Amino acid sequence: MKIPVICPACEKARIADRDEDVKNIAVPSKDLSNYNWKPDCYIKCWRCKREIALKRVG
């Protein structure tokens, strides 16, 4: 089953889907310096136009 990934910046847009047994972290890429990990991919939110960094956790 697909689980929606919601934009962490505007919290209104669905930016991607993930499988139910996959965990991920999504943060705006401008806030990436606060985290100690490298993203797997970047997605641009269609609603707020911000770049989002995605990291697969499990």
CSV table of C-alpha atoms in Angstrom, one decimal:
chain,number,residue,atom,x,y,z
A,1,MET,CA,0.0,0.0,0.0
A,2,LYS,CA,1.3,3.5,-0.8
A,3,ILE,CA,1.7,6.1,1.9
A,4,PRO,CA,1.9,9.8,0.9
A,5,VAL,CA,4.9,11.9,1.8
A,6,ILE,CA,3.8,15.3,2.7
A,7,CYS,CA,5.9,18.5,2.1
A,8,PRO,CA,7.5,19.5,5.4
A,9,ALA,CA,7.6,23.1,4.4
A,10,CYS,CA,4.0,23.9,3.5
A,11,GLU,CA,2.5,20.7,5.1
A,12,LYS,CA,-0.3,20.7,2.4
A,13,ALA,CA,1.1,19.1,-0.7
A,14,ARG,CA,1.8,15.4,-1.4
A,15,ILE,CA,5.3,15.4,-2.9
A,16,ALA,CA,5.8,11.6,-3.3
A,17,ASP,CA,4.5,8.2,-2.2
A,18,ARG,CA,6.4,5.5,-0.3
A,19,ASP,CA,5.7,1.9,0.4
A,20,GLU,CA,4.2,1.1,3.8
A,21,ASP,CA,7.3,-0.8,5.1
A,22,VAL,CA,9.8,2.0,4.1
A,23,LYS,CA,10.5,4.9,6.4
A,24,ASN,CA,11.9,8.2,5.3
A,25,ILE,CA,12.8,11.7,6.5
A,26,ALA,CA,11.8,14.8,4.5
A,27,VAL,CA,13.2,18.2,5.4
A,28,PRO,CA,13.5,21.5,3.4
A,29,SER,CA,17.0,21.5,1.8
A,30,LYS,CA,17.7,24.9,3.3
A,31,ASP,CA,17.5,23.3,6.8
A,32,LEU,CA,19.8,20.4,5.8
A,33,SER,CA,22.8,21.9,7.6
A,34,ASN,CA,21.0,21.1,10.9
A,35,TYR,CA,21.1,17.4,10.1
A,36,ASN,CA,24.0,15.0,10.0
A,37,TRP,CA,23.1,13.0,7.0
A,38,LYS,CA,23.3,13.1,3.2
A,39,PRO,CA,19.9,13.0,1.3
A,40,ASP,CA,19.1,10.2,-1.2
A,41,CYS,CA,17.2,12.6,-3.5
A,42,TYR,CA,15.7,16.0,-3.8
A,43,ILE,CA,12.2,16.9,-4.8
A,44,LYS,CA,10.7,20.3,-5.6
A,45,CYS,CA,7.3,20.8,-4.0
A,46,TRP,CA,4.7,21.7,-6.6
A,47,ARG,CA,2.8,23.9,-4.2
A,48,CYS,CA,5.3,26.0,-2.3
A,49,LYS,CA,8.2,25.6,-4.8
A,50,ARG,CA,10.7,24.7,-2.1
A,51,GLU,CA,13.4,22.0,-2.6
A,52,ILE,CA,12.9,19.0,-0.2
A,53,ALA,CA,15.6,16.6,0.8
A,54,LEU,CA,14.6,13.0,1.2
A,55,LYS,CA,16.4,10.2,3.1
A,56,ARG,CA,15.4,6.6,3.2
A,57,VAL,CA,15.8,5.3,6.8
A,58,GLY,CA,14.4,1.8,6.7
